[in-house]
Amino acid sequence: RWVLNAACRQLKQWRQQGKTDLTVAVNISSWEFIQQDLVLTVRQALERHQLPGEALELELTESVLMADIGNNKRQVIEILDDLKAIGVTLALDDFGTGYSSLSYLKRFPVDLLKIDQLFVRGMIQDTDDAAIVRTIIKLAHSLRLKVIAEGIETGQQRDFLQQQGCDYGQGNLFSPALSPAEFEHRWATS
């Protein structure tokens, strides 16, 4: 909850400074996901900081969703549907490293697939990694999902991903992780 509120508070501040196109992504742990009040907590954080749901992306790993599937798949889908109903973007993080069935992709109302950096790191030298990345991008687009590649370190990786139609990328090639103050400084000077 603290991270969610801190992220929303920071985003509100940036939006008040005119950076209205920014969104923020927050990782959700399996413990947070199974809490009864997750949807309420997210809704209250958005309301408290006067943000639309579209300003927030929640990142869930395959393992978070799969761990809860055994207990009550319907409840998991209900939570995801409720989050989507308030406008939140849902991302399936570290895609390809978990143990989920591909059939769950059509059942879970996610918007984005994030390709794990393990595949991105090896895709230039390893034809199997390249094939996996290419397939994930095609699969996601076939399901009307956007794709983010994690861990992009080189121009060669960026170029390969662009050629495959990857929608977004993140990694040290673009920027290392930044504190809010470092981000503001970089934003002001760019």
Short mmCIF file of N, CA and C in Angstrom, two decimals:
data_model
loop_
_atom_site.label_atom_id
_atom_site.label_comp_id
_atom_site.label_asym_id
_atom_site.label_seq_id
_atom_site.Cartn_x
_atom_site.Cartn_y
_atom_site.Cartn_z
N ARG A 1 0.83 -1.20 0.00
CA ARG A 1 0.00 0.00 0.00
C ARG A 1 0.86 1.25 0.00
N TRP A 2 1.94 1.19 0.74
CA TRP A 2 2.80 2.36 0.83
C TRP A 2 3.36 2.70 -0.54
N VAL A 3 3.85 1.70 -1.27
CA VAL A 3 4.43 1.94 -2.59
C VAL A 3 3.37 2.50 -3.53
N LEU A 4 2.19 1.92 -3.51
CA LEU A 4 1.10 2.39 -4.36
C LEU A 4 0.78 3.85 -4.07
N ASN A 5 0.63 4.19 -2.81
CA ASN A 5 0.32 5.58 -2.44
C ASN A 5 1.46 6.53 -2.77
N ALA A 6 2.70 6.10 -2.54
CA ALA A 6 3.85 6.95 -2.86
C ALA A 6 3.92 7.19 -4.37
N ALA A 7 3.69 6.15 -5.17
CA ALA A 7 3.72 6.30 -6.62
C ALA A 7 2.61 7.23 -7.10
N CYS A 8 1.42 7.08 -6.55
CA CYS A 8 0.30 7.96 -6.93
C CYS A 8 0.55 9.40 -6.49
N ARG A 9 1.10 9.58 -5.31
CA ARG A 9 1.41 10.92 -4.82
C ARG A 9 2.42 11.61 -5.75
N GLN A 10 3.47 10.86 -6.15
CA GLN A 10 4.49 11.42 -7.04
C GLN A 10 3.89 11.75 -8.40
N LEU A 11 3.07 10.84 -8.93
CA LEU A 11 2.46 11.08 -10.24
C LEU A 11 1.55 12.30 -10.20
N LYS A 12 0.79 12.46 -9.14
CA LYS A 12 -0.07 13.64 -9.01
C LYS A 12 0.78 14.91 -9.06
N GLN A 13 1.90 14.90 -8.36
CA GLN A 13 2.79 16.07 -8.35
C GLN A 13 3.30 16.37 -9.75
N TRP A 14 3.75 15.35 -10.47
CA TRP A 14 4.24 15.57 -11.82
C TRP A 14 3.14 16.06 -12.75
N ARG A 15 1.95 15.51 -12.61
CA ARG A 15 0.84 15.96 -13.45
C ARG A 15 0.48 17.41 -13.16
N GLN A 16 0.57 17.82 -11.90
CA GLN A 16 0.31 19.22 -11.55
C GLN A 16 1.37 20.14 -12.15
N GLN A 17 2.54 19.61 -12.44
CA GLN A 17 3.61 20.38 -13.07
C GLN A 17 3.50 20.37 -14.59
N GLY A 18 2.43 19.78 -15.10
CA GLY A 18 2.19 19.81 -16.54
C GLY A 18 2.57 18.54 -17.28
N LYS A 19 3.08 17.56 -16.60
CA LYS A 19 3.47 16.30 -17.25
C LYS A 19 2.27 15.35 -17.26
N THR A 20 1.23 15.75 -17.97
CA THR A 20 -0.06 15.05 -17.90
C THR A 20 -0.08 13.72 -18.64
N ASP A 21 0.90 13.46 -19.49
CA ASP A 21 0.89 12.20 -20.23
C ASP A 21 1.61 11.07 -19.51
N LEU A 22 2.14 11.34 -18.33
CA LEU A 22 2.86 10.31 -17.59
C LEU A 22 1.90 9.33 -16.92
N THR A 23 2.34 8.09 -16.85
CA THR A 23 1.64 7.06 -16.07
C THR A 23 2.67 6.44 -15.15
N VAL A 24 2.20 5.65 -14.20
CA VAL A 24 3.12 5.00 -13.27
C VAL A 24 2.76 3.52 -13.18
N ALA A 25 3.81 2.68 -13.09
CA ALA A 25 3.61 1.23 -12.97
C ALA A 25 4.05 0.78 -11.58
N VAL A 26 3.24 -0.07 -10.97
CA VAL A 26 3.51 -0.57 -9.62
C VAL A 26 3.41 -2.09 -9.65
N ASN A 27 4.44 -2.76 -9.13
CA ASN A 27 4.40 -4.22 -9.01
C ASN A 27 3.49 -4.62 -7.86
N ILE A 28 2.73 -5.67 -8.08
CA ILE A 28 1.85 -6.21 -7.05
C ILE A 28 2.35 -7.61 -6.68
N SER A 29 2.64 -7.81 -5.41
CA SER A 29 3.12 -9.11 -4.94
C SER A 29 1.95 -10.07 -4.78
N SER A 30 2.27 -11.35 -4.64
CA SER A 30 1.19 -12.32 -4.44
C SER A 30 0.46 -12.05 -3.14
N TRP A 31 1.17 -11.61 -2.11
CA TRP A 31 0.52 -11.29 -0.83
C TRP A 31 -0.47 -10.15 -1.02
N GLU A 32 -0.06 -9.11 -1.75
CA GLU A 32 -0.96 -7.97 -1.97
C GLU A 32 -2.17 -8.38 -2.81
N PHE A 33 -1.92 -9.25 -3.79
CA PHE A 33 -2.99 -9.65 -4.69
C PHE A 33 -4.10 -10.41 -3.97
N ILE A 34 -3.75 -11.24 -3.01
CA ILE A 34 -4.77 -12.05 -2.35
C ILE A 34 -5.49 -11.32 -1.22
N GLN A 35 -5.07 -10.10 -0.92
CA GLN A 35 -5.76 -9.34 0.12
C GLN A 35 -7.17 -9.00 -0.35
N GLN A 36 -8.11 -9.09 0.54
CA GLN A 36 -9.52 -8.88 0.20
C GLN A 36 -9.80 -7.47 -0.33
N ASP A 37 -8.98 -6.53 0.06
CA ASP A 37 -9.30 -5.14 -0.26
C ASP A 37 -8.41 -4.53 -1.34
N LEU A 38 -7.81 -5.35 -2.21
CA LEU A 38 -6.91 -4.80 -3.23
C LEU A 38 -7.61 -3.77 -4.11
N VAL A 39 -8.77 -4.11 -4.63
CA VAL A 39 -9.48 -3.20 -5.53
C VAL A 39 -9.85 -1.91 -4.79
N LEU A 40 -10.32 -2.04 -3.57
CA LEU A 40 -10.67 -0.87 -2.76
C LEU A 40 -9.43 -0.02 -2.49
N THR A 41 -8.31 -0.66 -2.17
CA THR A 41 -7.06 0.06 -1.90
C THR A 41 -6.63 0.85 -3.13
N VAL A 42 -6.70 0.24 -4.30
CA VAL A 42 -6.31 0.91 -5.55
C VAL A 42 -7.26 2.07 -5.82
N ARG A 43 -8.55 1.82 -5.70
CA ARG A 43 -9.55 2.87 -5.95
C ARG A 43 -9.32 4.06 -5.02
N GLN A 44 -9.09 3.79 -3.74
CA GLN A 44 -8.87 4.87 -2.77
C GLN A 44 -7.60 5.64 -3.06
N ALA A 45 -6.54 4.95 -3.47
CA ALA A 45 -5.29 5.65 -3.80
C ALA A 45 -5.50 6.58 -4.99
N LEU A 46 -6.22 6.11 -6.00
CA LEU A 46 -6.50 6.95 -7.17
C LEU A 46 -7.35 8.16 -6.78
N GLU A 47 -8.37 7.92 -5.99
CA GLU A 47 -9.25 9.02 -5.56
C GLU A 47 -8.50 10.02 -4.67
N ARG A 48 -7.72 9.51 -3.73
CA ARG A 48 -6.98 10.37 -2.80
C ARG A 48 -6.05 11.32 -3.56
N HIS A 49 -5.48 10.82 -4.64
CA HIS A 49 -4.52 11.63 -5.39
C HIS A 49 -5.12 12.19 -6.68
N GLN A 50 -6.44 12.08 -6.81
CA GLN A 50 -7.18 12.66 -7.94
C GLN A 50 -6.60 12.24 -9.29
N LEU A 51 -6.41 10.93 -9.43
CA LEU A 51 -5.86 10.38 -10.67
C LEU A 51 -6.90 9.48 -11.34
N PRO A 52 -6.93 9.49 -12.67
CA PRO A 52 -7.81 8.54 -13.36
C PRO A 52 -7.17 7.15 -13.31
N GLY A 53 -7.98 6.13 -13.43
CA GLY A 53 -7.46 4.77 -13.41
C GLY A 53 -6.42 4.53 -14.50
N GLU A 54 -6.59 5.21 -15.63
CA GLU A 54 -5.68 5.04 -16.76
C GLU A 54 -4.26 5.50 -16.44
N ALA A 55 -4.09 6.24 -15.37
CA ALA A 55 -2.76 6.72 -14.98
C ALA A 55 -1.94 5.65 -14.29
N LEU A 56 -2.57 4.53 -13.95
CA LEU A 56 -1.91 3.50 -13.16
C LEU A 56 -1.83 2.18 -13.92
N GLU A 57 -0.64 1.59 -13.91
CA GLU A 57 -0.44 0.25 -14.44
C GLU A 57 -0.02 -0.65 -13.28
N LEU A 58 -0.69 -1.76 -13.15
CA LEU A 58 -0.32 -2.74 -12.13
C LEU A 58 0.36 -3.91 -12.82
N GLU A 59 1.55 -4.25 -12.34
CA GLU A 59 2.32 -5.35 -12.92
C GLU A 59 2.18 -6.58 -12.03
N LEU A 60 1.71 -7.66 -12.63
CA LEU A 60 1.52 -8.92 -11.93
C LEU A 60 2.34 -9.98 -12.63
N THR A 61 3.07 -10.79 -11.89
CA THR A 61 3.83 -11.86 -12.52
C THR A 61 2.92 -13.06 -12.76
N GLU A 62 3.35 -13.91 -13.68
CA GLU A 62 2.60 -15.14 -13.93
C GLU A 62 2.45 -15.93 -12.64
N SER A 63 3.51 -15.98 -11.87
CA SER A 63 3.47 -16.80 -10.65
C SER A 63 2.46 -16.25 -9.64
N VAL A 64 2.28 -14.93 -9.59
CA VAL A 64 1.27 -14.35 -8.70
C VAL A 64 -0.11 -14.85 -9.09
N LEU A 65 -0.41 -14.79 -10.37
CA LEU A 65 -1.74 -15.21 -10.83
C LEU A 65 -1.92 -16.72 -10.74
N MET A 66 -0.89 -17.47 -11.09
CA MET A 66 -1.01 -18.92 -11.09
C MET A 66 -1.11 -19.48 -9.68
N ALA A 67 -0.43 -18.87 -8.73
CA ALA A 67 -0.48 -19.35 -7.35
C ALA A 67 -1.90 -19.25 -6.82
N ASP A 68 -2.61 -18.25 -7.26
CA ASP A 68 -3.96 -18.05 -6.77
C ASP A 68 -5.01 -18.79 -7.59
N ILE A 69 -4.63 -19.24 -8.76
CA ILE A 69 -5.57 -19.94 -9.63
C ILE A 69 -6.09 -21.21 -8.98
N GLY A 70 -5.19 -21.97 -8.39
CA GLY A 70 -5.60 -23.23 -7.79
C GLY A 70 -6.68 -23.04 -6.75
N ASN A 71 -6.64 -21.94 -6.04
CA ASN A 71 -7.61 -21.71 -4.98
C ASN A 71 -8.96 -21.28 -5.54
N ASN A 72 -8.96 -20.30 -6.42
CA ASN A 72 -10.24 -19.81 -6.92
C ASN A 72 -10.02 -18.96 -8.16
N LYS A 73 -10.02 -19.61 -9.31
CA LYS A 73 -9.78 -18.91 -10.58
C LYS A 73 -10.81 -17.82 -10.81
N ARG A 74 -12.06 -18.09 -10.47
CA ARG A 74 -13.12 -17.11 -10.70
C ARG A 74 -12.85 -15.84 -9.90
N GLN A 75 -12.37 -15.99 -8.67
CA GLN A 75 -12.08 -14.82 -7.83
C GLN A 75 -10.94 -13.99 -8.42
N VAL A 76 -9.92 -14.66 -8.95
CA VAL A 76 -8.80 -13.95 -9.57
C VAL A 76 -9.30 -13.13 -10.75
N ILE A 77 -10.09 -13.74 -11.59
CA ILE A 77 -10.61 -13.03 -12.77
C ILE A 77 -11.53 -11.88 -12.34
N GLU A 78 -12.30 -12.09 -11.29
CA GLU A 78 -13.16 -11.02 -10.76
C GLU A 78 -12.33 -9.81 -10.31
N ILE A 79 -11.25 -10.08 -9.60
CA ILE A 79 -10.37 -8.99 -9.14
C ILE A 79 -9.80 -8.24 -10.33
N LEU A 80 -9.32 -8.98 -11.32
CA LEU A 80 -8.75 -8.34 -12.51
C LEU A 80 -9.82 -7.54 -13.25
N ASP A 81 -11.01 -8.09 -13.38
CA ASP A 81 -12.10 -7.37 -14.04
C ASP A 81 -12.45 -6.09 -13.28
N ASP A 82 -12.48 -6.17 -11.96
CA ASP A 82 -12.79 -4.98 -11.15
C ASP A 82 -11.72 -3.90 -11.31
N LEU A 83 -10.46 -4.32 -11.39
CA LEU A 83 -9.38 -3.35 -11.61
C LEU A 83 -9.50 -2.70 -12.99
N LYS A 84 -9.82 -3.51 -13.99
CA LYS A 84 -10.02 -2.97 -15.34
C LYS A 84 -11.20 -2.01 -15.37
N ALA A 85 -12.24 -2.31 -14.60
CA ALA A 85 -13.44 -1.47 -14.58
C ALA A 85 -13.15 -0.06 -14.07
N ILE A 86 -12.13 0.08 -13.23
CA ILE A 86 -11.78 1.43 -12.77
C ILE A 86 -10.70 2.06 -13.65
N GLY A 87 -10.38 1.38 -14.76
CA GLY A 87 -9.49 1.97 -15.76
C GLY A 87 -8.03 1.61 -15.63
N VAL A 88 -7.67 0.81 -14.65
CA VAL A 88 -6.27 0.45 -14.43
C VAL A 88 -5.78 -0.44 -15.57
N THR A 89 -4.55 -0.20 -16.03
CA THR A 89 -3.91 -1.05 -17.02
C THR A 89 -3.25 -2.21 -16.29
N LEU A 90 -3.43 -3.42 -16.82
CA LEU A 90 -2.85 -4.61 -16.19
C LEU A 90 -1.78 -5.19 -17.09
N ALA A 91 -0.60 -5.43 -16.51
CA ALA A 91 0.52 -5.99 -17.25
C ALA A 91 0.91 -7.33 -16.65
N LEU A 92 1.14 -8.30 -17.52
CA LEU A 92 1.65 -9.60 -17.09
C LEU A 92 3.16 -9.53 -17.21
N ASP A 93 3.83 -9.45 -16.07
CA ASP A 93 5.28 -9.21 -16.00
C ASP A 93 6.05 -10.52 -16.11
N ASP A 94 7.29 -10.42 -16.59
CA ASP A 94 8.20 -11.57 -16.70
C ASP A 94 7.59 -12.70 -17.52
N PHE A 95 6.85 -12.34 -18.56
CA PHE A 95 6.15 -13.36 -19.33
C PHE A 95 7.14 -14.35 -19.94
N GLY A 96 6.78 -15.62 -19.85
CA GLY A 96 7.59 -16.67 -20.43
C GLY A 96 8.46 -17.40 -19.42
N THR A 97 8.58 -16.88 -18.22
CA THR A 97 9.43 -17.52 -17.22
C THR A 97 8.63 -18.31 -16.21
N GLY A 98 7.33 -18.13 -16.21
CA GLY A 98 6.48 -18.82 -15.23
C GLY A 98 6.02 -20.16 -15.75
N TYR A 99 4.97 -20.65 -15.16
CA TYR A 99 4.50 -21.99 -15.49
C TYR A 99 3.04 -21.98 -15.90
N SER A 100 2.59 -20.87 -16.45
CA SER A 100 1.18 -20.77 -16.80
C SER A 100 0.87 -21.46 -18.12
N SER A 101 -0.38 -21.75 -18.29
CA SER A 101 -0.88 -22.27 -19.55
C SER A 101 -1.21 -21.08 -20.44
N LEU A 102 -0.97 -21.22 -21.72
CA LEU A 102 -1.30 -20.13 -22.64
C LEU A 102 -2.79 -19.85 -22.65
N SER A 103 -3.60 -20.83 -22.29
CA SER A 103 -5.05 -20.60 -22.28
C SER A 103 -5.44 -19.51 -21.29
N TYR A 104 -4.62 -19.29 -20.26
CA TYR A 104 -4.95 -18.25 -19.29
C TYR A 104 -4.82 -16.85 -19.89
N LEU A 105 -4.04 -16.72 -20.95
CA LEU A 105 -3.90 -15.40 -21.58
C LEU A 105 -5.24 -14.86 -22.06
N LYS A 106 -6.07 -15.73 -22.57
CA LYS A 106 -7.37 -15.26 -23.06
C LYS A 106 -8.37 -15.09 -21.93
N ARG A 107 -8.11 -15.72 -20.79
CA ARG A 107 -9.03 -15.60 -19.66
C ARG A 107 -8.74 -14.39 -18.79
N PHE A 108 -7.49 -14.02 -18.69
CA PHE A 108 -7.13 -12.88 -17.84
C PHE A 108 -7.24 -11.60 -18.64
N PRO A 109 -7.94 -10.61 -18.12
CA PRO A 109 -8.12 -9.35 -18.86
C PRO A 109 -6.90 -8.43 -18.73
N VAL A 110 -5.76 -8.87 -19.26
CA VAL A 110 -4.56 -8.04 -19.19
C VAL A 110 -4.43 -7.21 -20.46
N ASP A 111 -3.66 -6.14 -20.37
CA ASP A 111 -3.46 -5.23 -21.50
C ASP A 111 -2.08 -5.36 -22.13
N LEU A 112 -1.12 -5.75 -21.31
CA LEU A 112 0.29 -5.77 -21.72
C LEU A 112 0.96 -7.07 -21.32
N LEU A 113 1.89 -7.52 -22.16
CA LEU A 113 2.80 -8.60 -21.79
C LEU A 113 4.19 -8.01 -21.72
N LYS A 114 4.90 -8.31 -20.66
CA LYS A 114 6.28 -7.85 -20.51
C LYS A 114 7.21 -9.04 -20.69
N ILE A 115 8.01 -9.00 -21.75
CA ILE A 115 8.94 -10.08 -22.03
C ILE A 115 10.09 -10.00 -21.04
N ASP A 116 10.35 -11.10 -20.35
CA ASP A 116 11.40 -11.12 -19.34
C ASP A 116 12.77 -10.85 -19.96
N GLN A 117 13.60 -10.14 -19.21
CA GLN A 117 14.92 -9.76 -19.69
C GLN A 117 15.81 -10.97 -19.97
N LEU A 118 15.52 -12.11 -19.39
CA LEU A 118 16.27 -13.34 -19.66
C LEU A 118 16.28 -13.63 -21.16
N PHE A 119 15.14 -13.49 -21.82
CA PHE A 119 15.06 -13.75 -23.25
C PHE A 119 15.66 -12.61 -24.06
N VAL A 120 15.45 -11.38 -23.60
CA VAL A 120 15.98 -10.21 -24.31
C VAL A 120 17.50 -10.25 -24.30
N ARG A 121 18.07 -10.59 -23.16
CA ARG A 121 19.52 -10.63 -23.01
C ARG A 121 20.15 -11.61 -24.00
N GLY A 122 19.50 -12.75 -24.21
CA GLY A 122 20.11 -13.78 -25.03
C GLY A 122 19.68 -13.81 -26.48
N MET A 123 18.73 -12.98 -26.88
CA MET A 123 18.10 -13.13 -28.19
C MET A 123 19.02 -12.84 -29.38
N ILE A 124 20.08 -12.08 -29.19
CA ILE A 124 20.98 -11.77 -30.30
C ILE A 124 21.90 -12.95 -30.61
N GLN A 125 22.37 -13.62 -29.56
CA GLN A 125 23.29 -14.74 -29.76
C GLN A 125 22.59 -16.09 -29.85
N ASP A 126 21.42 -16.22 -29.28
CA ASP A 126 20.75 -17.51 -29.17
C ASP A 126 19.49 -17.51 -30.03
N THR A 127 19.48 -18.35 -31.05
CA THR A 127 18.33 -18.37 -31.96
C THR A 127 17.06 -18.84 -31.27
N ASP A 128 17.20 -19.67 -30.23
CA ASP A 128 16.01 -20.10 -29.49
C ASP A 128 15.38 -18.93 -28.74
N ASP A 129 16.22 -18.11 -28.08
CA ASP A 129 15.69 -16.93 -27.39
C ASP A 129 15.05 -15.97 -28.38
N ALA A 130 15.69 -15.81 -29.55
CA ALA A 130 15.12 -14.93 -30.57
C ALA A 130 13.76 -15.45 -31.04
N ALA A 131 13.65 -16.76 -31.21
CA ALA A 131 12.39 -17.35 -31.64
C ALA A 131 11.31 -17.16 -30.57
N ILE A 132 11.69 -17.30 -29.30
CA ILE A 132 10.73 -17.11 -28.22
C ILE A 132 10.24 -15.67 -28.19
N VAL A 133 11.15 -14.71 -28.31
CA VAL A 133 10.77 -13.29 -28.30
C VAL A 133 9.85 -12.98 -29.48
N ARG A 134 10.23 -13.46 -30.64
CA ARG A 134 9.42 -13.23 -31.85
C ARG A 134 8.01 -13.81 -31.67
N THR A 135 7.93 -14.99 -31.10
CA THR A 135 6.65 -15.67 -30.91
C THR A 135 5.79 -14.96 -29.87
N ILE A 136 6.41 -14.52 -28.78
CA ILE A 136 5.65 -13.80 -27.74
C ILE A 136 5.04 -12.53 -28.33
N ILE A 137 5.81 -11.80 -29.12
CA ILE A 137 5.31 -10.56 -29.73
C ILE A 137 4.13 -10.87 -30.66
N LYS A 138 4.28 -11.87 -31.51
CA LYS A 138 3.20 -12.23 -32.43
C LYS A 138 1.96 -12.71 -31.68
N LEU A 139 2.17 -13.54 -30.66
CA LEU A 139 1.06 -14.05 -29.87
C LEU A 139 0.32 -12.90 -29.18
N ALA A 140 1.07 -12.02 -28.56
CA ALA A 140 0.45 -10.88 -27.85
C ALA A 140 -0.36 -10.02 -28.82
N HIS A 141 0.21 -9.70 -29.94
CA HIS A 141 -0.50 -8.86 -30.91
C HIS A 141 -1.74 -9.57 -31.44
N SER A 142 -1.67 -10.89 -31.62
CA SER A 142 -2.84 -11.65 -32.06
C SER A 142 -3.97 -11.57 -31.04
N LEU A 143 -3.60 -11.41 -29.76
CA LEU A 143 -4.59 -11.30 -28.68
C LEU A 143 -4.90 -9.83 -28.35
N ARG A 144 -4.47 -8.91 -29.21
CA ARG A 144 -4.69 -7.47 -29.05
C ARG A 144 -4.05 -6.93 -27.76
N LEU A 145 -2.88 -7.44 -27.44
CA LEU A 145 -2.12 -6.97 -26.28
C LEU A 145 -0.90 -6.21 -26.76
N LYS A 146 -0.48 -5.24 -25.99
CA LYS A 146 0.77 -4.53 -26.25
C LYS A 146 1.91 -5.32 -25.60
N VAL A 147 3.13 -5.08 -26.08
CA VAL A 147 4.30 -5.81 -25.58
C VAL A 147 5.38 -4.83 -25.14
N ILE A 148 5.94 -5.11 -23.97
CA ILE A 148 7.08 -4.37 -23.45
C ILE A 148 8.22 -5.36 -23.28
N ALA A 149 9.38 -5.05 -23.82
CA ALA A 149 10.57 -5.88 -23.62
C ALA A 149 11.39 -5.27 -22.49
N GLU A 150 11.76 -6.10 -21.52
CA GLU A 150 12.53 -5.63 -20.36
C GLU A 150 14.02 -5.91 -20.57
N GLY A 151 14.84 -5.07 -19.97
CA GLY A 151 16.27 -5.34 -19.93
C GLY A 151 17.03 -5.05 -21.22
N ILE A 152 16.58 -4.08 -22.00
CA ILE A 152 17.27 -3.74 -23.24
C ILE A 152 18.56 -2.99 -22.90
N GLU A 153 19.69 -3.55 -23.33
CA GLU A 153 21.00 -2.99 -23.00
C GLU A 153 21.75 -2.44 -24.21
N THR A 154 21.42 -2.94 -25.41
CA THR A 154 22.20 -2.56 -26.59
C THR A 154 21.29 -2.08 -27.72
N GLY A 155 21.89 -1.32 -28.62
CA GLY A 155 21.17 -0.88 -29.80
C GLY A 155 20.75 -2.05 -30.67
N GLN A 156 21.57 -3.09 -30.70
CA GLN A 156 21.25 -4.27 -31.49
C GLN A 156 19.97 -4.95 -30.97
N GLN A 157 19.84 -5.03 -29.66
CA GLN A 157 18.62 -5.59 -29.07
C GLN A 157 17.41 -4.72 -29.40
N ARG A 158 17.57 -3.40 -29.25
CA ARG A 158 16.48 -2.47 -29.57
C ARG A 158 16.04 -2.63 -31.03
N ASP A 159 17.02 -2.69 -31.94
CA ASP A 159 16.71 -2.80 -33.35
C ASP A 159 15.96 -4.09 -33.67
N PHE A 160 16.42 -5.20 -33.08
CA PHE A 160 15.76 -6.49 -33.29
C PHE A 160 14.30 -6.41 -32.83
N LEU A 161 14.10 -5.86 -31.64
CA LEU A 161 12.75 -5.76 -31.08
C LEU A 161 11.86 -4.86 -31.94
N GLN A 162 12.40 -3.76 -32.43
CA GLN A 162 11.62 -2.88 -33.30
C GLN A 162 11.24 -3.60 -34.59
N GLN A 163 12.18 -4.36 -35.15
CA GLN A 163 11.90 -5.12 -36.38
C GLN A 163 10.79 -6.15 -36.16
N GLN A 164 10.69 -6.66 -34.95
CA GLN A 164 9.66 -7.65 -34.63
C GLN A 164 8.32 -7.01 -34.28
N GLY A 165 8.30 -5.68 -34.15
CA GLY A 165 7.06 -4.98 -33.85
C GLY A 165 6.77 -4.81 -32.37
N CYS A 166 7.80 -4.95 -31.54
CA CYS A 166 7.61 -4.75 -30.10
C CYS A 166 7.16 -3.31 -29.85
N ASP A 167 6.16 -3.14 -29.00
CA ASP A 167 5.55 -1.83 -28.79
C ASP A 167 6.38 -0.89 -27.92
N TYR A 168 6.96 -1.43 -26.85
CA TYR A 168 7.70 -0.60 -25.90
C TYR A 168 8.93 -1.35 -25.41
N GLY A 169 9.88 -0.59 -24.90
CA GLY A 169 11.07 -1.21 -24.33
C GLY A 169 11.52 -0.47 -23.09
N GLN A 170 12.16 -1.21 -22.21
CA GLN A 170 12.76 -0.58 -21.04
C GLN A 170 14.09 -1.26 -20.76
N GLY A 171 14.99 -0.49 -20.19
CA GLY A 171 16.31 -1.03 -19.87
C GLY A 171 17.34 0.07 -19.83
N ASN A 172 18.54 -0.30 -19.48
CA ASN A 172 19.61 0.68 -19.31
C ASN A 172 20.00 1.40 -20.59
N LEU A 173 19.68 0.83 -21.75
CA LEU A 173 19.95 1.54 -23.00
C LEU A 173 19.24 2.89 -23.00
N PHE A 174 18.05 2.92 -22.45
CA PHE A 174 17.25 4.14 -22.41
C PHE A 174 17.54 4.94 -21.16
N SER A 175 17.61 4.27 -20.02
CA SER A 175 17.88 4.94 -18.75
C SER A 175 17.97 3.89 -17.65
N PRO A 176 18.89 4.09 -16.72
CA PRO A 176 18.85 3.23 -15.53
C PRO A 176 17.65 3.64 -14.68
N ALA A 177 17.36 2.87 -13.67
CA ALA A 177 16.30 3.25 -12.73
C ALA A 177 16.67 4.60 -12.11
N LEU A 178 15.69 5.48 -11.97
CA LEU A 178 15.94 6.83 -11.46
C LEU A 178 15.06 7.12 -10.25
N SER A 179 15.60 7.91 -9.36
CA SER A 179 14.78 8.43 -8.26
C SER A 179 13.88 9.52 -8.85
N PRO A 180 12.83 9.90 -8.14
CA PRO A 180 11.98 10.99 -8.66
C PRO A 180 12.77 12.27 -8.96
N ALA A 181 13.72 12.62 -8.10
CA ALA A 181 14.51 13.84 -8.33
C ALA A 181 15.36 13.71 -9.59
N GLU A 182 15.98 12.54 -9.80
CA GLU A 182 16.79 12.33 -11.00
C GLU A 182 15.91 12.38 -12.25
N PHE A 183 14.73 11.79 -12.15
CA PHE A 183 13.80 11.81 -13.28
C PHE A 183 13.42 13.25 -13.63
N GLU A 184 13.08 14.03 -12.62
CA GLU A 184 12.70 15.43 -12.85
C GLU A 184 13.83 16.21 -13.50
N HIS A 185 15.06 15.98 -13.04
CA HIS A 185 16.21 16.68 -13.63
C HIS A 185 16.37 16.28 -15.09
N ARG A 186 16.27 15.00 -15.37
CA ARG A 186 16.41 14.52 -16.74
C ARG A 186 15.28 15.05 -17.62
N TRP A 187 14.06 15.05 -17.08
CA TRP A 187 12.90 15.54 -17.81
C TRP A 187 13.08 17.02 -18.14
N ALA A 188 13.57 17.79 -17.19
CA ALA A 188 13.73 19.24 -17.37
C ALA A 188 14.80 19.56 -18.40
N THR A 189 15.81 18.68 -18.54
CA THR A 189 16.91 18.98 -19.44
C THR A 189 16.76 18.30 -20.80
N SER A 190 15.67 17.56 -21.00
CA SER A 190 15.50 16.88 -22.30
C SER A 190 14.54 17.63 -23.19
#
